[in-house]
Coordinates of C-alpha atoms and ligand atoms in Angstrom, one line a residue:
M77 CA -0.9 4.9 -6.7
C78 CA 0.6 7.6 -8.7
G79 CA 1.6 7.3 -12.4
I80 CA 4.4 8.9 -14.3
V81 CA 4.8 9.4 -17.9
G82 CA 7.4 11.4 -20.0
Y83 CA 8.1 11.8 -23.9
I84 CA 10.8 13.5 -25.9
G85 CA 10.1 13.4 -29.8
K86 CA 8.6 14.9 -32.9
N87 CA 5.0 13.3 -32.4
D88 CA 2.1 15.0 -30.7
T89 CA 3.6 15.3 -27.2
T90 CA 0.3 16.4 -25.3
K91 CA -1.6 13.5 -26.9
I92 CA 1.2 10.8 -26.1
L93 CA 1.3 11.9 -22.6
L94 CA -2.5 12.1 -22.2
D95 CA -2.8 8.5 -23.8
G96 CA 0.0 7.3 -21.4
L97 CA -1.8 8.5 -18.4
K98 CA -5.0 6.8 -19.6
E99 CA -3.0 3.5 -19.6
L100 CA -2.2 4.2 -15.9
E101 CA -5.9 5.1 -14.9
Y102 CA -6.3 1.5 -13.6
R103 CA -3.8 2.2 -10.8
G104 CA -6.3 4.9 -9.4
Y105 CA -5.8 8.6 -9.0
D106 CA -7.7 11.7 -7.9
S107 CA -5.9 14.4 -10.0
A108 CA -3.7 14.7 -12.9
G109 CA -1.3 16.9 -14.8
I110 CA 1.2 17.5 -17.6
A111 CA 3.9 20.0 -18.2
V112 CA 5.2 20.4 -21.8
L113 CA 7.9 22.3 -23.2
G114 CA 8.3 24.0 -26.7
D115 CA 10.3 27.1 -27.8
D116 CA 11.8 27.5 -24.6
K117 CA 8.4 27.9 -22.8
I118 CA 6.7 25.5 -20.5
D119 CA 2.9 25.2 -20.2
V120 CA 1.2 23.3 -17.6
F121 CA -2.0 21.8 -17.3
K122 CA -3.7 20.3 -14.3
A123 CA -7.2 18.9 -13.3
L124 CA -8.9 17.3 -10.4
G125 CA -10.7 14.1 -11.2
K126 CA -10.9 12.1 -14.2
L127 CA -8.4 12.4 -17.1
H128 CA -11.2 14.0 -19.4
N129 CA -11.2 17.1 -17.2
L130 CA -7.4 17.6 -18.1
E131 CA -7.8 16.6 -21.6
E132 CA -10.6 19.3 -21.9
K133 CA -8.1 21.9 -20.4
V134 CA -5.4 20.8 -22.9
N135 CA -7.7 20.9 -26.0
A136 CA -9.1 24.2 -24.9
S137 CA -5.7 25.9 -25.1
S138 CA -4.1 27.2 -28.3
S139 CA -1.9 24.3 -29.0
R140 CA 1.8 24.6 -29.9
D141 CA 4.6 22.3 -30.9
Y142 CA 6.0 20.7 -27.8
E143 CA 9.4 19.0 -27.9
L144 CA 9.0 17.2 -24.6
G145 CA 6.8 16.7 -21.8
I146 CA 6.1 14.9 -18.3
G147 CA 2.9 13.9 -16.9
H148 CA 1.6 12.5 -13.6
T149 CA -1.7 11.0 -12.1
R150 CA -1.8 11.5 -8.4
W151 CA -3.1 9.5 -5.5
A152 CA -3.1 11.9 -2.7
T153 CA -0.7 11.0 0.3
H154 CA 0.6 14.5 1.4
G155 CA -2.2 17.0 1.3
Q156 CA -5.6 17.0 -0.3
P157 CA -6.5 16.4 -3.8
T158 CA -6.4 19.7 -5.2
E159 CA -5.0 21.4 -8.5
L160 CA -2.3 22.9 -6.4
N161 CA -1.3 19.7 -5.1
A162 CA -1.3 18.0 -8.2
H163 CA 1.8 17.4 -10.3
P164 CA 3.9 18.6 -12.1
H165 CA 5.2 20.9 -9.2
L166 CA 6.8 24.2 -10.2
G167 CA 9.7 26.2 -8.9
E168 CA 10.6 29.2 -10.8
Y169 CA 11.6 27.8 -14.1
S170 CA 11.5 24.0 -13.7
Y171 CA 8.7 21.3 -13.2
V172 CA 9.0 17.9 -11.5
V173 CA 6.8 14.8 -11.2
H174 CA 7.5 12.4 -8.6
N175 CA 6.2 8.9 -7.2
G176 CA 7.1 7.9 -3.8
I177 CA 7.4 9.9 -0.5
I178 CA 10.3 12.3 0.5
E179 CA 10.8 11.5 4.1
N180 CA 12.9 14.5 5.0
Y181 CA 10.6 17.0 3.2
K182 CA 10.0 19.0 6.3
E183 CA 13.5 19.8 7.0
L184 CA 14.2 20.8 3.5
K185 CA 11.1 22.8 3.1
E186 CA 12.0 24.8 6.1
E187 CA 15.5 25.2 4.9
L188 CA 14.3 26.3 1.5
I189 CA 11.8 28.8 2.9
N190 CA 14.5 30.4 5.0
L191 CA 16.6 30.9 1.7
G192 CA 13.4 32.7 0.1
H193 CA 11.7 29.9 -1.8
K194 CA 8.0 30.2 -1.8
F195 CA 6.0 27.0 -1.7
V196 CA 2.5 26.8 -3.0
S197 CA 1.3 23.0 -2.3
Q198 CA 1.1 21.1 0.7
T199 CA 3.1 18.2 -1.0
D200 CA 6.4 16.6 -0.2
T201 CA 7.3 16.8 -4.0
E202 CA 7.4 20.5 -4.3
V203 CA 10.9 20.5 -2.3
I204 CA 12.5 18.7 -5.1
V205 CA 12.3 21.4 -7.7
H206 CA 13.0 24.1 -5.4
L207 CA 16.0 22.1 -4.2
F208 CA 17.1 21.7 -7.8
E209 CA 16.7 25.5 -8.6
N210 CA 18.4 26.5 -5.5
Y211 CA 21.6 24.3 -6.6
N212 CA 21.3 25.6 -10.2
N213 CA 21.1 29.2 -9.2
K214 CA 24.3 28.7 -7.4
L215 CA 26.3 26.6 -9.8
N216 CA 24.7 27.2 -13.1
D217 CA 25.3 23.7 -14.0
T218 CA 21.6 21.7 -14.3
T219 CA 23.6 18.3 -14.0
K220 CA 25.5 19.0 -10.9
A221 CA 22.3 20.8 -9.5
F222 CA 20.4 17.4 -10.2
H223 CA 23.1 15.3 -8.6
N224 CA 23.0 17.4 -5.5
T225 CA 19.4 17.3 -5.3
I226 CA 19.2 13.7 -5.5
D227 CA 21.9 13.5 -2.7
R228 CA 19.9 15.3 -0.3
L229 CA 16.6 13.3 -0.7
E230 CA 15.5 10.5 1.7
G231 CA 12.6 8.2 1.3
A232 CA 11.2 6.9 -2.1
F233 CA 11.6 8.9 -5.2
S234 CA 11.2 8.4 -8.8
I235 CA 11.5 11.7 -10.8
L236 CA 11.1 13.2 -14.0
L237 CA 12.4 17.0 -14.3
I238 CA 12.3 19.5 -16.7
T239 CA 13.7 23.0 -16.8
K240 CA 14.0 26.2 -18.9
A241 CA 17.6 26.3 -17.8
D242 CA 18.2 23.2 -20.1
P243 CA 15.1 22.9 -22.4
S244 CA 16.2 20.0 -24.5
K245 CA 16.4 17.4 -21.6
I246 CA 14.4 15.3 -19.3
F247 CA 16.4 14.4 -16.0
F248 CA 15.5 11.2 -14.3
F249 CA 16.1 9.3 -11.3
K250 CA 14.7 6.2 -9.6
H251 CA 14.7 5.3 -5.9
G252 CA 12.1 3.1 -4.6
S253 CA 9.0 3.4 -6.9
P254 CA 9.4 2.0 -10.5
L255 CA 10.5 3.8 -13.4
I256 CA 11.1 2.7 -17.0
V257 CA 13.0 4.4 -19.7
A258 CA 12.6 3.3 -23.4
N259 CA 13.8 4.3 -27.0
G260 CA 10.8 5.1 -29.0
K261 CA 10.0 3.4 -32.3
D262 CA 10.7 6.5 -34.3
E263 CA 14.1 8.0 -34.5
N264 CA 15.2 10.3 -31.5
E265 CA 12.2 9.5 -29.6
V266 CA 12.5 8.8 -25.7
L267 CA 9.8 7.7 -23.5
F268 CA 9.1 7.3 -19.7
A269 CA 6.5 5.4 -17.6
S270 CA 6.0 4.2 -14.2
S271 CA 5.0 0.8 -15.6
D272 CA 4.8 -1.1 -19.0
A273 CA 1.3 -0.3 -20.4
P274 CA 1.8 3.2 -21.4
L275 CA 4.8 2.2 -23.6
I276 CA 3.3 -0.7 -25.3
G277 CA 3.1 0.0 -29.1
L278 CA 5.4 3.1 -28.9
A279 CA 8.7 1.2 -27.8
N280 CA 10.2 -2.2 -28.3
D281 CA 13.2 -1.9 -26.0
V282 CA 13.3 -0.5 -22.5
V283 CA 15.4 -0.3 -19.3
Y284 CA 13.6 -1.2 -16.1
L285 CA 15.5 1.3 -13.9
E286 CA 17.3 -0.2 -10.7
D287 CA 17.3 1.8 -7.7
G288 CA 19.9 4.5 -7.7
V289 CA 20.0 4.7 -11.3
G290 CA 19.3 7.9 -13.2
G291 CA 20.4 10.0 -16.1
I292 CA 19.5 12.7 -18.6
A293 CA 17.5 12.2 -21.8
S294 CA 17.5 14.3 -25.0
A295 CA 16.6 13.8 -28.6
E296 CA 20.3 12.9 -28.9
G297 CA 19.8 9.7 -26.7
I298 CA 19.8 8.5 -23.1
E299 CA 23.0 9.1 -20.9
F300 CA 22.9 6.9 -17.9
F301 CA 24.7 8.2 -14.4
N302 CA 26.2 4.8 -14.0
D303 CA 26.6 1.2 -15.8
N304 CA 23.9 -0.4 -13.6
Y305 CA 21.3 -0.9 -16.3
S306 CA 20.4 -3.3 -19.1
W307 CA 18.0 -3.3 -22.0
A308 CA 15.0 -5.5 -22.0
T309 CA 12.1 -6.3 -24.4
L310 CA 8.7 -4.8 -23.5
P311 CA 5.6 -7.4 -23.3
T312 CA 3.1 -7.0 -25.9
S313 CA -0.2 -7.5 -24.0
K314 CA -1.7 -4.4 -22.2
Q315 CA -3.9 -6.4 -20.0
F316 CA -0.7 -8.4 -19.0
A317 CA 1.1 -5.3 -18.5
Q318 CA -1.5 -3.6 -16.3
K319 CA -1.2 -6.8 -14.1
D320 CA 2.5 -6.3 -14.1
G321 CA 2.7 -9.8 -15.7
F322 CA 0.6 -11.4 -12.9
R323 CA -2.4 -13.6 -13.8
F324 CA -4.9 -11.5 -11.7
F325 CA -5.0 -8.3 -9.8
M326 CA -5.3 -10.1 -6.6
E327 CA -2.0 -12.0 -7.3
K328 CA -0.4 -8.5 -8.1
E329 CA -1.6 -7.1 -5.0
I330 CA -0.6 -10.1 -3.0
Y331 CA 3.0 -9.5 -4.3
E332 CA 2.9 -5.8 -3.8
Q333 CA 2.4 -6.1 -0.1
S334 CA 6.1 -5.6 0.9
D335 CA 6.5 -2.5 -1.3
V336 CA 3.3 -0.8 -0.1
V337 CA 4.0 -1.6 3.5
S338 CA 7.2 0.2 3.0
D339 CA 5.3 3.2 1.6
C340 CA 2.8 2.9 4.5
M341 CA 5.9 3.2 7.3
L342 CA 7.9 5.8 5.3
G343 CA 8.2 9.0 7.6
R344 CA 6.1 7.5 10.3
L345 CA 8.9 5.1 11.8
N346 CA 11.6 7.0 13.4
D347 CA 14.6 5.8 15.3
D348 CA 12.9 5.7 18.7
E349 CA 9.3 6.6 18.1
I350 CA 6.4 6.6 15.8
L351 CA 5.5 9.8 14.0
F352 CA 2.0 10.6 12.5
D353 CA 1.8 14.0 10.9
E354 CA -1.8 13.6 10.3
I355 CA -2.8 13.5 14.0
D356 CA -2.5 16.0 16.7
K357 CA -1.6 15.1 20.2
S358 CA -5.0 16.5 21.3
L359 CA -6.8 13.6 19.6
I360 CA -5.5 11.3 22.2
D361 CA -5.6 13.5 25.2
G362 CA -8.0 12.3 27.8
I363 CA -8.7 9.0 26.0
N364 CA -9.4 6.1 28.2
E365 CA -10.9 3.7 25.7
I366 CA -10.8 3.0 22.0
K367 CA -13.8 1.8 20.1
I368 CA -13.1 0.4 16.4
C369 CA -15.9 -0.2 14.0
A370 CA -15.4 -1.9 10.4
C371 CA -16.7 -4.5 8.2
G372 CA -15.3 -7.6 6.6
T373 CA -11.5 -7.6 6.3
S374 CA -11.2 -4.2 7.8
Y375 CA -13.1 -5.6 10.9
H376 CA -10.3 -8.3 10.9
S377 CA -7.6 -5.8 11.0
G378 CA -9.6 -3.9 13.8
L379 CA -9.7 -7.2 15.8
T380 CA -6.0 -7.7 15.5
A381 CA -5.4 -4.3 16.7
S382 CA -7.6 -4.7 19.8
Y383 CA -5.0 -7.2 21.0
L384 CA -2.1 -4.8 20.2
F385 CA -3.6 -1.8 21.9
E386 CA -4.4 -3.6 25.0
R387 CA -1.0 -5.2 25.0
L388 CA 1.2 -2.4 23.9
S389 CA -0.5 0.8 25.1
K390 CA -2.8 -0.5 28.0
V391 CA -5.8 1.1 26.5
K392 CA -9.0 -0.6 26.8
C393 CA -10.0 -1.5 23.1
N394 CA -13.1 -3.1 21.7
V395 CA -14.1 -3.8 18.2
E396 CA -17.5 -4.1 16.6
I397 CA -19.0 -4.9 13.2
A398 CA -20.4 -1.8 12.0
S399 CA -23.8 -3.2 11.0
E400 CA -24.2 -4.5 14.4
F401 CA -23.2 -1.5 16.3
R402 CA -25.6 0.9 14.4
Y403 CA -28.8 -0.6 15.8
K404 CA -27.7 -1.6 19.3
D405 CA -28.2 1.8 20.9
P406 CA -24.5 1.8 21.8
L407 CA -23.3 3.4 25.0
L408 CA -20.7 6.0 24.0
T409 CA -18.6 7.9 26.4
K410 CA -16.5 11.2 25.3
D411 CA -13.4 9.6 26.9
T412 CA -13.6 6.9 23.9
L413 CA -11.7 7.6 20.6
F414 CA -13.7 6.1 17.8
I415 CA -11.8 4.5 15.0
V416 CA -13.3 3.4 11.8
I417 CA -11.2 1.4 9.3
S418 CA -12.3 1.2 5.5
Q419 CA -10.4 0.4 2.5
S420 CA -12.7 2.4 0.4
G421 CA -13.9 5.1 2.8
E422 CA -17.4 4.4 1.4
T423 CA -18.8 1.5 3.1
A424 CA -22.4 2.4 4.2
D425 CA -22.6 0.8 7.6
T426 CA -19.0 2.0 8.6
L427 CA -19.9 5.4 7.5
E428 CA -23.1 5.6 9.4
A429 CA -21.3 4.2 12.5
L430 CA -18.8 7.1 12.1
K431 CA -21.5 9.6 12.0
M432 CA -23.3 8.4 15.0
A433 CA -20.1 8.6 17.0
K434 CA -19.5 12.2 15.7
A435 CA -23.1 13.0 16.6
A436 CA -22.4 11.8 20.2
G437 CA -19.5 14.0 20.6
L438 CA -16.7 11.5 20.4
K439 CA -13.3 12.2 18.7
T440 CA -13.0 10.1 15.6
L441 CA -10.1 8.9 13.4
V442 CA -10.6 6.9 10.2
I443 CA -7.9 4.5 8.8
C444 CA -8.5 4.6 5.2
N445 CA -6.8 4.0 1.9
V446 CA -8.6 6.5 -0.3
D447 CA -8.4 10.2 0.5
N448 CA -11.3 12.5 -0.1
S449 CA -13.7 9.6 0.5
S450 CA -16.8 10.1 2.4
M451 CA -15.1 8.8 5.6
T452 CA -12.0 10.9 5.4
R453 CA -14.3 14.0 4.8
T454 CA -16.4 13.0 8.0
A455 CA -13.7 12.0 10.7
D456 CA -11.8 14.5 12.7
A457 CA -8.5 12.7 11.6
T458 CA -7.4 10.5 8.9
I459 CA -4.4 8.2 8.5
L460 CA -3.9 7.0 5.0
T461 CA -2.7 3.6 4.6
R462 CA -1.0 4.3 1.1
A463 CA -1.9 0.8 -0.3
G464 CA -2.6 2.2 -3.6
I465 CA -5.7 1.2 -5.5
E466 CA -6.9 -2.3 -4.7
K467 CA -8.6 -3.9 -7.6
G468 CA -9.1 -7.5 -6.5
V469 CA -12.6 -7.6 -4.6
A470 CA -10.8 -9.9 -2.2
S471 CA -8.8 -7.4 -0.1
T472 CA -5.3 -8.3 0.6
K473 CA -2.6 -5.4 0.8
A474 CA -5.4 -3.1 2.2
F475 CA -5.6 -5.4 5.3
T476 CA -1.7 -5.6 5.6
T477 CA -1.3 -1.8 5.5
Q478 CA -4.4 -1.3 7.8
T479 CA -2.8 -3.8 10.4
V480 CA 0.6 -2.0 10.2
V481 CA -1.0 1.3 10.7
L482 CA -2.8 0.2 13.8
W483 CA 0.4 -1.5 15.1
M484 CA 2.2 1.6 14.8
L485 CA -0.7 3.5 16.3
A486 CA -0.8 1.3 19.4
L487 CA 3.0 2.2 19.8
Y488 CA 2.2 5.8 19.4
F489 CA -0.3 5.5 22.1
G490 CA 1.9 3.5 24.3
K491 CA 4.7 6.1 24.0
A492 CA 2.4 9.2 24.5
N493 CA 1.0 7.8 27.6
N494 CA 4.4 6.8 29.0
I495 CA 3.2 3.1 29.2
I496 CA 5.7 1.2 26.9
E497 CA 9.0 0.7 28.1
K498 CA 12.1 1.9 26.1
D499 CA 13.5 -1.6 25.3
K500 CA 10.0 -2.9 24.5
L501 CA 9.3 -0.1 22.1
Q502 CA 12.9 -0.6 20.6
K503 CA 12.1 -4.4 20.0
E504 CA 8.7 -3.6 18.4
L505 CA 10.1 -0.7 16.0
R506 CA 12.8 -3.3 15.1
A507 CA 10.1 -5.9 14.2
L508 CA 8.1 -3.2 12.4
R509 CA 11.0 -2.5 10.1
E510 CA 11.3 -6.2 9.2
V511 CA 7.8 -6.4 8.1
P512 CA 8.4 -5.6 4.4
K513 CA 11.2 -8.5 4.2
S514 CA 8.6 -10.8 5.9
L515 CA 6.1 -10.1 3.2
I516 CA 8.6 -10.9 0.3
I517 CA 7.1 -14.0 -1.4
D518 CA 9.2 -17.1 -1.4
D519 CA 8.8 -19.0 -4.7
A520 CA 8.8 -22.3 -2.7
M521 CA 5.9 -21.2 -0.4
H522 CA 3.8 -20.3 -3.6
E523 CA 4.6 -23.6 -5.2
K524 CA 3.5 -25.4 -2.1
T525 CA 0.1 -23.6 -1.9
K526 CA -0.4 -24.6 -5.5
R527 CA 0.2 -28.1 -4.9
L528 CA -2.0 -28.2 -1.7
S529 CA -4.8 -26.6 -3.7
K530 CA -5.0 -29.8 -5.7
R531 CA -6.2 -31.7 -2.6
Y532 CA -7.8 -28.9 -0.6
L533 CA -10.5 -28.0 -3.1
H534 CA -12.2 -31.2 -2.2
G535 CA -12.8 -30.5 1.5
H536 CA -16.5 -30.4 2.7
G537 CA -15.5 -27.6 5.1
F538 CA -12.6 -25.6 6.4
F539 CA -11.7 -24.5 10.1
F540 CA -9.0 -21.8 10.1
I541 CA -8.0 -21.7 13.8
G542 CA -5.5 -19.5 15.9
R543 CA -5.0 -17.7 19.2
D544 CA -4.7 -14.1 20.1
V545 CA -4.0 -12.1 16.9
F546 CA -3.9 -15.4 15.0
F547 CA -7.6 -15.7 15.7
P548 CA -8.5 -12.6 13.7
L549 CA -5.9 -13.8 11.0
A550 CA -7.9 -17.1 11.0
L551 CA -11.0 -15.2 10.4
E552 CA -9.3 -13.4 7.5
G553 CA -7.9 -16.6 6.1
A554 CA -11.5 -18.2 6.0
L555 CA -13.1 -15.2 4.6
K556 CA -10.7 -15.0 1.6
L557 CA -11.3 -18.8 0.9
K558 CA -15.1 -18.1 1.1
E559 CA -15.1 -15.3 -1.2
I560 CA -13.0 -16.6 -4.0
S561 CA -13.5 -20.3 -3.8
Y562 CA -17.2 -20.4 -2.7
L563 CA -16.2 -23.4 -0.2
H564 CA -17.5 -23.2 3.4
A565 CA -14.9 -21.9 5.7
E566 CA -14.9 -20.7 9.4
G567 CA -12.3 -19.0 11.3
Y568 CA -12.4 -19.9 15.1
P569 CA -10.4 -19.4 18.3
A570 CA -8.4 -22.6 18.6
G571 CA -9.4 -22.8 22.3
E572 CA -13.1 -22.8 21.4
M573 CA -13.1 -25.8 19.2
K574 CA -13.8 -28.1 22.1
H575 CA -16.7 -26.3 23.2
G576 CA -18.8 -27.6 20.0
P577 CA -17.2 -27.4 16.6
I578 CA -14.9 -30.2 17.1
A579 CA -17.9 -32.4 16.7
L580 CA -17.6 -31.7 13.0
A581 CA -14.0 -33.2 12.9
D582 CA -13.6 -35.9 10.3
P583 CA -11.1 -36.4 7.4
E584 CA -12.7 -34.4 4.9
L585 CA -12.9 -31.3 7.4
F586 CA -9.7 -29.5 6.7
T587 CA -8.2 -27.5 9.5
I588 CA -5.7 -24.9 8.8
A589 CA -3.7 -24.3 12.1
L590 CA -1.9 -21.1 12.6
M591 CA 1.1 -22.0 15.0
P592 CA 3.4 -19.3 15.6
Q593 CA 6.5 -20.0 17.4
N594 CA 6.5 -16.7 19.3
L595 CA 3.2 -16.8 20.8
L596 CA 1.3 -19.5 22.8
Y597 CA 2.8 -22.2 20.7
D598 CA 2.1 -25.0 23.3
K599 CA -1.5 -24.2 23.6
I600 CA -2.3 -24.1 20.0
K601 CA -0.3 -27.4 19.7
S602 CA -2.7 -28.9 22.1
N603 CA -5.7 -27.7 20.4
V604 CA -4.3 -29.1 17.2
E605 CA -3.8 -32.4 18.9
E606 CA -7.2 -32.7 19.9
L607 CA -8.3 -32.2 16.4
S608 CA -5.8 -34.7 15.1
A609 CA -7.1 -37.3 17.4
R610 CA -10.3 -36.9 15.9
D611 CA -9.2 -37.5 12.3
S612 CA -9.5 -33.9 10.9
T613 CA -7.0 -33.3 8.0
I614 CA -4.6 -30.7 9.3
C615 CA -2.4 -28.3 7.6
S616 CA -0.3 -26.4 9.8
I617 CA 1.4 -23.0 9.1
S618 CA 4.3 -22.6 11.2
P619 CA 8.2 -22.2 11.5
L620 CA 8.2 -25.4 13.4
D621 CA 7.5 -28.8 11.9
F622 CA 4.6 -30.6 13.6
D623 CA 4.5 -34.4 13.7
L624 CA 0.8 -34.6 13.8
S625 CA 0.0 -32.5 10.7
D626 CA -0.7 -33.9 7.5
D627 CA 0.6 -30.9 5.5
F628 CA 2.8 -28.2 6.3
I629 CA 3.5 -24.7 5.0
K630 CA 6.8 -23.6 6.5
I631 CA 7.4 -19.9 7.4
N632 CA 10.7 -18.4 8.6
E633 CA 11.8 -18.5 12.3
T634 CA 11.8 -14.7 13.6
D635 CA 11.8 -13.2 17.0
H636 CA 8.5 -11.5 16.9
Y637 CA 4.9 -13.0 16.4
M638 CA 3.7 -10.3 14.2
L639 CA 6.3 -11.3 11.6
E640 CA 5.1 -14.7 11.8
F641 CA 1.5 -13.1 11.4
F642 CA 2.4 -11.3 8.0
E643 CA 4.1 -14.4 6.6
M644 CA 1.1 -16.6 7.5
L645 CA -1.1 -14.0 5.9
I646 CA 0.7 -14.2 2.6
A647 CA 0.4 -18.2 2.9
L648 CA -3.4 -17.8 3.5
Q649 CA -4.1 -15.5 0.8
L650 CA -2.0 -17.5 -1.9
L651 CA -3.5 -20.7 -0.6
S652 CA -7.3 -19.3 -1.2
M653 CA -6.3 -17.9 -4.6
E654 CA -4.8 -21.1 -5.9
I655 CA -7.9 -23.1 -4.8
S656 CA -9.9 -20.4 -6.6
V657 CA -7.8 -20.9 -9.6
R658 CA -8.2 -24.7 -9.8
L659 CA -11.9 -24.4 -9.3
G660 CA -11.9 -22.1 -12.5
N661 CA -13.5 -19.2 -10.6
D662 CA -13.1 -15.5 -11.3
V663 CA -10.5 -14.6 -8.8
D664 CA -10.7 -10.8 -9.1
M665 CA -14.5 -10.5 -9.4
P666 CA -16.0 -13.3 -7.5
R667 CA -19.8 -13.8 -7.7
N668 CA -22.2 -11.9 -5.7
L669 CA -19.6 -9.5 -4.4
A670 CA -18.9 -5.8 -5.0
K671 CA -15.6 -3.9 -4.2
S672 CA -17.4 -1.2 -2.3
V673 CA -20.5 -1.8 -0.4
T674 CA -22.4 1.5 -0.3
V675 CA -25.7 0.1 0.8
E676 CA -26.8 -1.3 3.9
Ligands
M6R926 O1 -13.7 -0.7 2.1 P1 -14.0 -1.3 3.3 O2 -12.8 -1.8 3.8 O3 -14.8 -0.6 4.2 O4 -14.8 -2.7 3.0 C1 -15.2 -3.6 4.0 C2 -15.6 -4.9 3.4 O5 -16.6 -4.6 2.5 C3 -14.4 -5.6 2.7 O6 -13.4 -5.6 3.6 C4 -14.8 -7.1 2.1 O7 -15.0 -7.8 3.4 C5 -13.7 -7.5 1.1 N1 -14.3 -8.2 0.1 C6 -12.8 -8.4 1.9 O8 -12.0 -9.1 1.1

């Protein structure tokens, strides 16, 4: 996830910006840059890869005194990680750094190109600085030009902008992505950052900007565009700040899901269709079948997608665990689109499966969180999930964004092949728009999982059961629990229990039953009744209260099973985490596991 810093003051501007970017390193990035202004001149430094590359470039230049500057770490979303695509972005005389996604950048870019502006990067961000200069050239008023620019942008944008046209100021605005402005400890000092960590030690009082709030900062002070702001005290612990105040990275990532899903959908969800700039229609021409390959959690999102592809786009879809696929002499036909799913893009088995499919001449697509990874470099096409760096070994937000991308892809296929009816598509798009809301965590639910964890850590085994897409969700719930609590857990299709596993049922066998109201409720209900009759301890997760369950996690009533899916996912993630906490385990780095499995 991208990071922003900014500084106005008498101290060493380049050092403060570079130190600030270092504090944001944990969020992940593939390039970085700073633009610094002194004596009415702006110098800019950009570098690919780690921050020491940028530092070397800055140190190699003959240093000057800079009065202010802005800096950025970039996690590629639009365009490859290259120096040209790295921020800050230049117009003729201004620079901008930006977090978020400009949804209407294509229209704006076209308009500006027609007006004679020259673009050098593939990013959405560059339109901001050209738009600003376009207005400023006409109006000769930087404040009005900045306001006009903001008014034209759609999407998510937190921005810092500097310009030689008004060299003592930093223009700022927040919409969507986080941005903080602070008064520095020294006199006439102003700092900016996209999270607390870079500010700790340098500032005491900060404003966590609300959406729609912006302003202009200079050595004379900070002028806000409206009154919707208040000063707050900065936390003092950096570790705490990196986790945005959460106890674990996993917890932070669970809570981030609503936001990253919004990012994931930005620009891809239109009024009446799904758009993927990254894929060409030719990728799906002549495709009669989809084969998905992945490992672990990514495999579970693939399995979920297989139900969605067949239901929504009527394309045959099968899913395989990559390590199994590799050695089975798979039959591959050229009318198959081969999709791999991976958070890291580096998992050895998945990468090898992708190479096999390519060698067999299949069209290939990767759904991935890390641009420029081995898989994105290998596949014909990439759809990035935009989840930002995931630090917890137990995957959470990667799964959510993968599943959302795959759901959108199923609709894209359905529309492209004229399979899905208009009303049905509209209903699906409406539901997709509701996903970020369904991922907002209700305190009561989190509390409930904390309370349940007290008793549930004593189980001798767990079954997670569900039907249809709730079966892969059950597998994912069981995997989360295994990974971080070290308790034995299995995910099972609810209808299969009576074909053997029900023999295990007893009061210490805990069954987590996923009981959506909108999909096969009566069927799952009878499966749970069968288990209850054998004295299994049952925790149901459902919008509907169920007499026979011992415990109940209530989710909201909705009109789409996928919204129930995502709310249940949150409950499962929180429950595993709280059990792990009570057991005193390392939540973020569970034993025996690595974040990225680059060996067979
Ligand atoms: O990076 P990938 O998505 O390819 O990783 C696949 C699995 O190793 C990963 O999902 C693993 O199962 C996680 N620890 C699950 O929480």
